[in-house]
Amino acid sequence: MLIRPAGLADVPAMTETLNWAIAHTDVIFRATPASIAEREDYLRELWEKDCPCLVAESDSGDYLGWALYHPYRDPQVWTGCYETTIYLSPTAQGQGVGTALLGALVKAARADKKVHSLLALIVSTNAASLKLHEKFGFENVGILKEVCYKFDRWLSLTHLQLLV
């Protein structure tokens, strides 16, 4: 498996993965699909903020998933605090892709002087993601209860934090 910086050519596959998660899971609260143009703009914003966006691909070059960190809320207020995001292709889940991507993100954050804290905001029912983040030392720092209604049920959001 190869973990590398994302480029604009990766955006269609990244957008497809995001839209699959929006339509079929509760791991993201968003209800409307993302467009490729929107996601290209977002990737450019990440580059302007000097934040990594990484893509995982198989040894044969197949796209597997993506991950990034970005400033949490207003960076002038939340100095040094960044939020992680990881999405895997549905066919890549359970194969160590999330571990590879999160490991690369944590390594990048530890080398990044502007990062003091990584946050992961995870739907409380997403046991696999909670376990993955805890494996890297993220600690549960609280739960916002029933903050989104999706798929005919209320969802809570667990906040995990890693001081890098």
mmCIF file with all atom_site columns, C-alpha atoms in Angstrom:
data_model
loop_
_atom_site.group_PDB
_atom_site.id
_atom_site.type_symbol
_atom_site.label_atom_id
_atom_site.label_alt_id
_atom_site.label_comp_id
_atom_site.label_asym_id
_atom_site.label_entity_id
_atom_site.label_seq_id
_atom_site.pdbx_PDB_ins_code
_atom_site.Cartn_x
_atom_site.Cartn_y
_atom_site.Cartn_z
_atom_site.occupancy
_atom_site.B_iso_or_equiv
_atom_site.pdbx_formal_charge
_atom_site.auth_seq_id
_atom_site.auth_comp_id
_atom_site.auth_asym_id
_atom_site.auth_atom_id
_atom_site.pdbx_PDB_model_num
ATOM 1   C CA . MET A 1 1   ? 0.000   0.000  0.000   1.00 0.00 ? 1   MET A CA 1
ATOM 2   C CA . LEU A 1 2   ? 1.162   3.503  -0.843  1.00 0.00 ? 2   LEU A CA 1
ATOM 3   C CA . ILE A 1 3   ? 0.185   6.616  1.139   1.00 0.00 ? 3   ILE A CA 1
ATOM 4   C CA . ARG A 1 4   ? 0.821   9.804  -0.845  1.00 0.00 ? 4   ARG A CA 1
ATOM 5   C CA . PRO A 1 5   ? -0.343  13.419 -1.054  1.00 0.00 ? 5   PRO A CA 1
ATOM 6   C CA . ALA A 1 6   ? -3.653  13.858 -2.838  1.00 0.00 ? 6   ALA A CA 1
ATOM 7   C CA . GLY A 1 7   ? -3.785  15.685 -6.144  1.00 0.00 ? 7   GLY A CA 1
ATOM 8   C CA . LEU A 1 8   ? -6.626  17.112 -8.179  1.00 0.00 ? 8   LEU A CA 1
ATOM 9   C CA . ALA A 1 9   ? -6.721  13.898 -10.230 1.00 0.00 ? 9   ALA A CA 1
ATOM 10  C CA . ASP A 1 10  ? -7.765  12.053 -7.028  1.00 0.00 ? 10  ASP A CA 1
ATOM 11  C CA . VAL A 1 11  ? -10.766 14.274 -6.361  1.00 0.00 ? 11  VAL A CA 1
ATOM 12  C CA . PRO A 1 12  ? -13.334 12.270 -8.389  1.00 0.00 ? 12  PRO A CA 1
ATOM 13  C CA . ALA A 1 13  ? -12.572 9.072  -6.439  1.00 0.00 ? 13  ALA A CA 1
ATOM 14  C CA . MET A 1 14  ? -12.448 10.987 -3.147  1.00 0.00 ? 14  MET A CA 1
ATOM 15  C CA . THR A 1 15  ? -15.796 12.619 -3.922  1.00 0.00 ? 15  THR A CA 1
ATOM 16  C CA . GLU A 1 16  ? -17.333 9.270  -4.832  1.00 0.00 ? 16  GLU A CA 1
ATOM 17  C CA . THR A 1 17  ? -16.207 7.848  -1.476  1.00 0.00 ? 17  THR A CA 1
ATOM 18  C CA . LEU A 1 18  ? -17.587 10.840 0.410   1.00 0.00 ? 18  LEU A CA 1
ATOM 19  C CA . ASN A 1 19  ? -20.900 10.668 -1.437  1.00 0.00 ? 19  ASN A CA 1
ATOM 20  C CA . TRP A 1 20  ? -21.183 6.942  -0.754  1.00 0.00 ? 20  TRP A CA 1
ATOM 21  C CA . ALA A 1 21  ? -20.704 7.668  2.976   1.00 0.00 ? 21  ALA A CA 1
ATOM 22  C CA . ILE A 1 22  ? -23.294 10.465 2.851   1.00 0.00 ? 22  ILE A CA 1
ATOM 23  C CA . ALA A 1 23  ? -25.885 8.241  1.162   1.00 0.00 ? 23  ALA A CA 1
ATOM 24  C CA . HIS A 1 24  ? -25.275 4.930  2.932   1.00 0.00 ? 24  HIS A CA 1
ATOM 25  C CA . THR A 1 25  ? -23.859 5.597  6.400   1.00 0.00 ? 25  THR A CA 1
ATOM 26  C CA . ASP A 1 26  ? -24.324 7.760  9.435   1.00 0.00 ? 26  ASP A CA 1
ATOM 27  C CA . VAL A 1 27  ? -20.585 8.512  9.779   1.00 0.00 ? 27  VAL A CA 1
ATOM 28  C CA . ILE A 1 28  ? -21.176 11.946 8.261   1.00 0.00 ? 28  ILE A CA 1
ATOM 29  C CA . PHE A 1 29  ? -24.098 14.172 9.155   1.00 0.00 ? 29  PHE A CA 1
ATOM 30  C CA . ARG A 1 30  ? -24.264 15.800 5.741   1.00 0.00 ? 30  ARG A CA 1
ATOM 31  C CA . ALA A 1 31  ? -27.306 14.772 3.677   1.00 0.00 ? 31  ALA A CA 1
ATOM 32  C CA . THR A 1 32  ? -26.585 16.282 0.257   1.00 0.00 ? 32  THR A CA 1
ATOM 33  C CA . PRO A 1 33  ? -23.959 14.943 -2.140  1.00 0.00 ? 33  PRO A CA 1
ATOM 34  C CA . ALA A 1 34  ? -20.720 16.828 -2.733  1.00 0.00 ? 34  ALA A CA 1
ATOM 35  C CA . SER A 1 35  ? -19.654 17.949 -6.194  1.00 0.00 ? 35  SER A CA 1
ATOM 36  C CA . ILE A 1 36  ? -16.243 17.417 -7.703  1.00 0.00 ? 36  ILE A CA 1
ATOM 37  C CA . ALA A 1 37  ? -15.813 21.189 -8.108  1.00 0.00 ? 37  ALA A CA 1
ATOM 38  C CA . GLU A 1 38  ? -16.622 21.739 -4.420  1.00 0.00 ? 38  GLU A CA 1
ATOM 39  C CA . ARG A 1 39  ? -14.094 19.116 -3.364  1.00 0.00 ? 39  ARG A CA 1
ATOM 40  C CA . GLU A 1 40  ? -11.424 20.528 -5.717  1.00 0.00 ? 40  GLU A CA 1
ATOM 41  C CA . ASP A 1 41  ? -11.911 23.930 -4.077  1.00 0.00 ? 41  ASP A CA 1
ATOM 42  C CA . TYR A 1 42  ? -11.657 22.307 -0.647  1.00 0.00 ? 42  TYR A CA 1
ATOM 43  C CA . LEU A 1 43  ? -8.402  20.564 -1.570  1.00 0.00 ? 43  LEU A CA 1
ATOM 44  C CA . ARG A 1 44  ? -6.964  23.865 -2.778  1.00 0.00 ? 44  ARG A CA 1
ATOM 45  C CA . GLU A 1 45  ? -7.970  25.482 0.535   1.00 0.00 ? 45  GLU A CA 1
ATOM 46  C CA . LEU A 1 46  ? -6.131  22.738 2.410   1.00 0.00 ? 46  LEU A CA 1
ATOM 47  C CA . TRP A 1 47  ? -3.016  23.367 0.339   1.00 0.00 ? 47  TRP A CA 1
ATOM 48  C CA . GLU A 1 48  ? -3.254  27.105 1.073   1.00 0.00 ? 48  GLU A CA 1
ATOM 49  C CA . LYS A 1 49  ? -3.432  26.309 4.801   1.00 0.00 ? 49  LYS A CA 1
ATOM 50  C CA . ASP A 1 50  ? -0.492  23.885 4.470   1.00 0.00 ? 50  ASP A CA 1
ATOM 51  C CA . CYS A 1 51  ? -2.602  20.955 5.677   1.00 0.00 ? 51  CYS A CA 1
ATOM 52  C CA . PRO A 1 52  ? -2.030  17.431 4.413   1.00 0.00 ? 52  PRO A CA 1
ATOM 53  C CA . CYS A 1 53  ? -4.561  15.490 2.405   1.00 0.00 ? 53  CYS A CA 1
ATOM 54  C CA . LEU A 1 54  ? -3.406  11.935 1.825   1.00 0.00 ? 54  LEU A CA 1
ATOM 55  C CA . VAL A 1 55  ? -4.584  9.169  -0.469  1.00 0.00 ? 55  VAL A CA 1
ATOM 56  C CA . ALA A 1 56  ? -4.060  5.455  0.026   1.00 0.00 ? 56  ALA A CA 1
ATOM 57  C CA . GLU A 1 57  ? -3.688  3.248  -3.002  1.00 0.00 ? 57  GLU A CA 1
ATOM 58  C CA . SER A 1 58  ? -3.043  -0.452 -3.395  1.00 0.00 ? 58  SER A CA 1
ATOM 59  C CA . ASP A 1 59  ? 0.233   -1.837 -4.706  1.00 0.00 ? 59  ASP A CA 1
ATOM 60  C CA . SER A 1 60  ? -1.470  -2.086 -8.097  1.00 0.00 ? 60  SER A CA 1
ATOM 61  C CA . GLY A 1 61  ? -2.476  1.600  -7.981  1.00 0.00 ? 61  GLY A CA 1
ATOM 62  C CA . ASP A 1 62  ? -6.143  1.207  -7.034  1.00 0.00 ? 62  ASP A CA 1
ATOM 63  C CA . TYR A 1 63  ? -7.625  4.028  -4.942  1.00 0.00 ? 63  TYR A CA 1
ATOM 64  C CA . LEU A 1 64  ? -8.496  2.927  -1.378  1.00 0.00 ? 64  LEU A CA 1
ATOM 65  C CA . GLY A 1 65  ? -9.333  6.046  0.631   1.00 0.00 ? 65  GLY A CA 1
ATOM 66  C CA . TRP A 1 66  ? -8.252  9.450  1.853   1.00 0.00 ? 66  TRP A CA 1
ATOM 67  C CA . ALA A 1 67  ? -7.504  11.350 5.041   1.00 0.00 ? 67  ALA A CA 1
ATOM 68  C CA . LEU A 1 68  ? -6.646  14.874 6.089   1.00 0.00 ? 68  LEU A CA 1
ATOM 69  C CA . TYR A 1 69  ? -6.454  17.309 8.926   1.00 0.00 ? 69  TYR A CA 1
ATOM 70  C CA . HIS A 1 70  ? -7.659  20.885 8.822   1.00 0.00 ? 70  HIS A CA 1
ATOM 71  C CA . PRO A 1 71  ? -7.985  23.761 11.297  1.00 0.00 ? 71  PRO A CA 1
ATOM 72  C CA . TYR A 1 72  ? -10.700 23.179 13.865  1.00 0.00 ? 72  TYR A CA 1
ATOM 73  C CA . ARG A 1 73  ? -13.210 26.011 13.629  1.00 0.00 ? 73  ARG A CA 1
ATOM 74  C CA . ASP A 1 74  ? -11.595 29.469 13.760  1.00 0.00 ? 74  ASP A CA 1
ATOM 75  C CA . PRO A 1 75  ? -7.812  28.930 13.913  1.00 0.00 ? 75  PRO A CA 1
ATOM 76  C CA . GLN A 1 76  ? -7.338  32.364 15.492  1.00 0.00 ? 76  GLN A CA 1
ATOM 77  C CA . VAL A 1 77  ? -9.341  31.127 18.478  1.00 0.00 ? 77  VAL A CA 1
ATOM 78  C CA . TRP A 1 78  ? -8.502  27.410 18.410  1.00 0.00 ? 78  TRP A CA 1
ATOM 79  C CA . THR A 1 79  ? -4.747  27.861 18.010  1.00 0.00 ? 79  THR A CA 1
ATOM 80  C CA . GLY A 1 80  ? -2.909  24.648 17.177  1.00 0.00 ? 80  GLY A CA 1
ATOM 81  C CA . CYS A 1 81  ? -6.097  22.565 17.102  1.00 0.00 ? 81  CYS A CA 1
ATOM 82  C CA . TYR A 1 82  ? -6.795  20.471 13.986  1.00 0.00 ? 82  TYR A CA 1
ATOM 83  C CA . GLU A 1 83  ? -9.563  18.047 13.086  1.00 0.00 ? 83  GLU A CA 1
ATOM 84  C CA . THR A 1 84  ? -8.944  14.748 11.333  1.00 0.00 ? 84  THR A CA 1
ATOM 85  C CA . THR A 1 85  ? -11.078 13.222 8.602   1.00 0.00 ? 85  THR A CA 1
ATOM 86  C CA . ILE A 1 86  ? -10.782 9.722  7.127   1.00 0.00 ? 86  ILE A CA 1
ATOM 87  C CA . TYR A 1 87  ? -12.955 8.078  4.471   1.00 0.00 ? 87  TYR A CA 1
ATOM 88  C CA . LEU A 1 88  ? -12.357 4.671  2.934   1.00 0.00 ? 88  LEU A CA 1
ATOM 89  C CA . SER A 1 89  ? -13.730 3.154  -0.204  1.00 0.00 ? 89  SER A CA 1
ATOM 90  C CA . PRO A 1 90  ? -16.395 0.645  0.854   1.00 0.00 ? 90  PRO A CA 1
ATOM 91  C CA . THR A 1 91  ? -14.311 -2.134 -0.714  1.00 0.00 ? 91  THR A CA 1
ATOM 92  C CA . ALA A 1 92  ? -11.215 -1.133 1.297   1.00 0.00 ? 92  ALA A CA 1
ATOM 93  C CA . GLN A 1 93  ? -12.711 -1.303 4.792   1.00 0.00 ? 93  GLN A CA 1
ATOM 94  C CA . GLY A 1 94  ? -11.234 -3.781 7.254   1.00 0.00 ? 94  GLY A CA 1
ATOM 95  C CA . GLN A 1 95  ? -7.929  -4.107 5.368   1.00 0.00 ? 95  GLN A CA 1
ATOM 96  C CA . GLY A 1 96  ? -5.667  -1.808 7.422   1.00 0.00 ? 96  GLY A CA 1
ATOM 97  C CA . VAL A 1 97  ? -6.155  1.204  5.159   1.00 0.00 ? 97  VAL A CA 1
ATOM 98  C CA . GLY A 1 98  ? -7.534  3.380  7.963   1.00 0.00 ? 98  GLY A CA 1
ATOM 99  C CA . THR A 1 99  ? -4.603  2.411  10.174  1.00 0.00 ? 99  THR A CA 1
ATOM 100 C CA . ALA A 1 100 ? -2.113  3.362  7.465   1.00 0.00 ? 100 ALA A CA 1
ATOM 101 C CA . LEU A 1 101 ? -3.821  6.684  6.739   1.00 0.00 ? 101 LEU A CA 1
ATOM 102 C CA . LEU A 1 102 ? -4.253  7.699  10.384  1.00 0.00 ? 102 LEU A CA 1
ATOM 103 C CA . GLY A 1 103 ? -0.675  6.670  11.142  1.00 0.00 ? 103 GLY A CA 1
ATOM 104 C CA . ALA A 1 104 ? 0.560   8.901  8.330   1.00 0.00 ? 104 ALA A CA 1
ATOM 105 C CA . LEU A 1 105 ? -1.627  11.795 9.554   1.00 0.00 ? 105 LEU A CA 1
ATOM 106 C CA . VAL A 1 106 ? -0.381  11.507 13.136  1.00 0.00 ? 106 VAL A CA 1
ATOM 107 C CA . LYS A 1 107 ? 3.214   11.363 11.890  1.00 0.00 ? 107 LYS A CA 1
ATOM 108 C CA . ALA A 1 108 ? 2.641   14.471 9.758   1.00 0.00 ? 108 ALA A CA 1
ATOM 109 C CA . ALA A 1 109 ? 1.027   16.304 12.679  1.00 0.00 ? 109 ALA A CA 1
ATOM 110 C CA . ARG A 1 110 ? 3.916   15.486 15.000  1.00 0.00 ? 110 ARG A CA 1
ATOM 111 C CA . ALA A 1 111 ? 6.317   16.973 12.442  1.00 0.00 ? 111 ALA A CA 1
ATOM 112 C CA . ASP A 1 112 ? 4.097   20.038 11.880  1.00 0.00 ? 112 ASP A CA 1
ATOM 113 C CA . LYS A 1 113 ? 5.030   22.869 14.267  1.00 0.00 ? 113 LYS A CA 1
ATOM 114 C CA . LYS A 1 114 ? 1.625   24.529 13.946  1.00 0.00 ? 114 LYS A CA 1
ATOM 115 C CA . VAL A 1 115 ? -0.221  21.433 15.274  1.00 0.00 ? 115 VAL A CA 1
ATOM 116 C CA . HIS A 1 116 ? -0.593  20.945 19.021  1.00 0.00 ? 116 HIS A CA 1
ATOM 117 C CA . SER A 1 117 ? -3.786  18.898 19.163  1.00 0.00 ? 117 SER A CA 1
ATOM 118 C CA . LEU A 1 118 ? -5.678  16.598 16.808  1.00 0.00 ? 118 LEU A CA 1
ATOM 119 C CA . LEU A 1 119 ? -9.404  16.129 17.242  1.00 0.00 ? 119 LEU A CA 1
ATOM 120 C CA . ALA A 1 120 ? -11.555 13.375 15.830  1.00 0.00 ? 120 ALA A CA 1
ATOM 121 C CA . LEU A 1 121 ? -15.319 13.967 15.911  1.00 0.00 ? 121 LEU A CA 1
ATOM 122 C CA . ILE A 1 122 ? -16.853 10.537 15.396  1.00 0.00 ? 122 ILE A CA 1
ATOM 123 C CA . VAL A 1 123 ? -20.438 9.343  15.342  1.00 0.00 ? 123 VAL A CA 1
ATOM 124 C CA . SER A 1 124 ? -20.748 7.459  18.614  1.00 0.00 ? 124 SER A CA 1
ATOM 125 C CA . THR A 1 125 ? -22.023 4.288  16.912  1.00 0.00 ? 125 THR A CA 1
ATOM 126 C CA . ASN A 1 126 ? -18.916 4.058  14.686  1.00 0.00 ? 126 ASN A CA 1
ATOM 127 C CA . ALA A 1 127 ? -17.059 1.527  16.845  1.00 0.00 ? 127 ALA A CA 1
ATOM 128 C CA . ALA A 1 128 ? -14.403 0.784  14.205  1.00 0.00 ? 128 ALA A CA 1
ATOM 129 C CA . SER A 1 129 ? -13.348 4.429  13.913  1.00 0.00 ? 129 SER A CA 1
ATOM 130 C CA . LEU A 1 130 ? -13.384 4.950  17.683  1.00 0.00 ? 130 LEU A CA 1
ATOM 131 C CA . LYS A 1 131 ? -11.182 1.867  18.148  1.00 0.00 ? 131 LYS A CA 1
ATOM 132 C CA . LEU A 1 132 ? -8.830  2.990  15.358  1.00 0.00 ? 132 LEU A CA 1
ATOM 133 C CA . HIS A 1 133 ? -8.283  6.415  16.891  1.00 0.00 ? 133 HIS A CA 1
ATOM 134 C CA . GLU A 1 134 ? -7.829  4.999  20.377  1.00 0.00 ? 134 GLU A CA 1
ATOM 135 C CA . LYS A 1 135 ? -5.132  2.696  18.969  1.00 0.00 ? 135 LYS A CA 1
ATOM 136 C CA . PHE A 1 136 ? -3.141  5.831  18.115  1.00 0.00 ? 136 PHE A CA 1
ATOM 137 C CA . GLY A 1 137 ? -3.584  7.353  21.566  1.00 0.00 ? 137 GLY A CA 1
ATOM 138 C CA . PHE A 1 138 ? -6.644  9.539  20.977  1.00 0.00 ? 138 PHE A CA 1
ATOM 139 C CA . GLU A 1 139 ? -8.636  9.905  24.198  1.00 0.00 ? 139 GLU A CA 1
ATOM 140 C CA . ASN A 1 140 ? -12.371 10.318 24.601  1.00 0.00 ? 140 ASN A CA 1
ATOM 141 C CA . VAL A 1 141 ? -12.931 13.873 25.862  1.00 0.00 ? 141 VAL A CA 1
ATOM 142 C CA . GLY A 1 142 ? -16.710 13.992 25.653  1.00 0.00 ? 142 GLY A CA 1
ATOM 143 C CA . ILE A 1 143 ? -19.923 13.215 23.842  1.00 0.00 ? 143 ILE A CA 1
ATOM 144 C CA . LEU A 1 144 ? -22.445 15.602 22.342  1.00 0.00 ? 144 LEU A CA 1
ATOM 145 C CA . LYS A 1 145 ? -25.693 13.686 22.648  1.00 0.00 ? 145 LYS A CA 1
ATOM 146 C CA . GLU A 1 146 ? -28.277 13.493 19.867  1.00 0.00 ? 146 GLU A CA 1
ATOM 147 C CA . VAL A 1 147 ? -26.962 16.378 17.759  1.00 0.00 ? 147 VAL A CA 1
ATOM 148 C CA . CYS A 1 148 ? -28.068 15.113 14.327  1.00 0.00 ? 148 CYS A CA 1
ATOM 149 C CA . TYR A 1 149 ? -31.112 13.316 12.990  1.00 0.00 ? 149 TYR A CA 1
ATOM 150 C CA . LYS A 1 150 ? -30.340 11.020 10.067  1.00 0.00 ? 150 LYS A CA 1
ATOM 151 C CA . PHE A 1 151 ? -31.875 7.784  8.815   1.00 0.00 ? 151 PHE A CA 1
ATOM 152 C CA . ASP A 1 152 ? -34.793 8.157  11.239  1.00 0.00 ? 152 ASP A CA 1
ATOM 153 C CA . ARG A 1 153 ? -32.719 8.283  14.408  1.00 0.00 ? 153 ARG A CA 1
ATOM 154 C CA . TRP A 1 154 ? -30.790 10.687 16.577  1.00 0.00 ? 154 TRP A CA 1
ATOM 155 C CA . LEU A 1 155 ? -26.991 10.475 16.451  1.00 0.00 ? 155 LEU A CA 1
ATOM 156 C CA . SER A 1 156 ? -24.447 11.464 19.063  1.00 0.00 ? 156 SER A CA 1
ATOM 157 C CA . LEU A 1 157 ? -20.908 12.674 18.422  1.00 0.00 ? 157 LEU A CA 1
ATOM 158 C CA . THR A 1 158 ? -17.890 11.458 20.370  1.00 0.00 ? 158 THR A CA 1
ATOM 159 C CA . HIS A 1 159 ? -14.944 13.837 20.612  1.00 0.00 ? 159 HIS A CA 1
ATOM 160 C CA . LEU A 1 160 ? -11.489 12.277 20.743  1.00 0.00 ? 160 LEU A CA 1
ATOM 161 C CA . GLN A 1 161 ? -8.247  14.213 21.203  1.00 0.00 ? 161 GLN A CA 1
ATOM 162 C CA . LEU A 1 162 ? -4.559  13.520 20.755  1.00 0.00 ? 162 LEU A CA 1
ATOM 163 C CA . LEU A 1 163 ? -1.945  15.961 22.003  1.00 0.00 ? 163 LEU A CA 1
ATOM 164 C CA . VAL A 1 164 ? 0.908   15.650 19.549  1.00 0.00 ? 164 VAL A CA 1
#
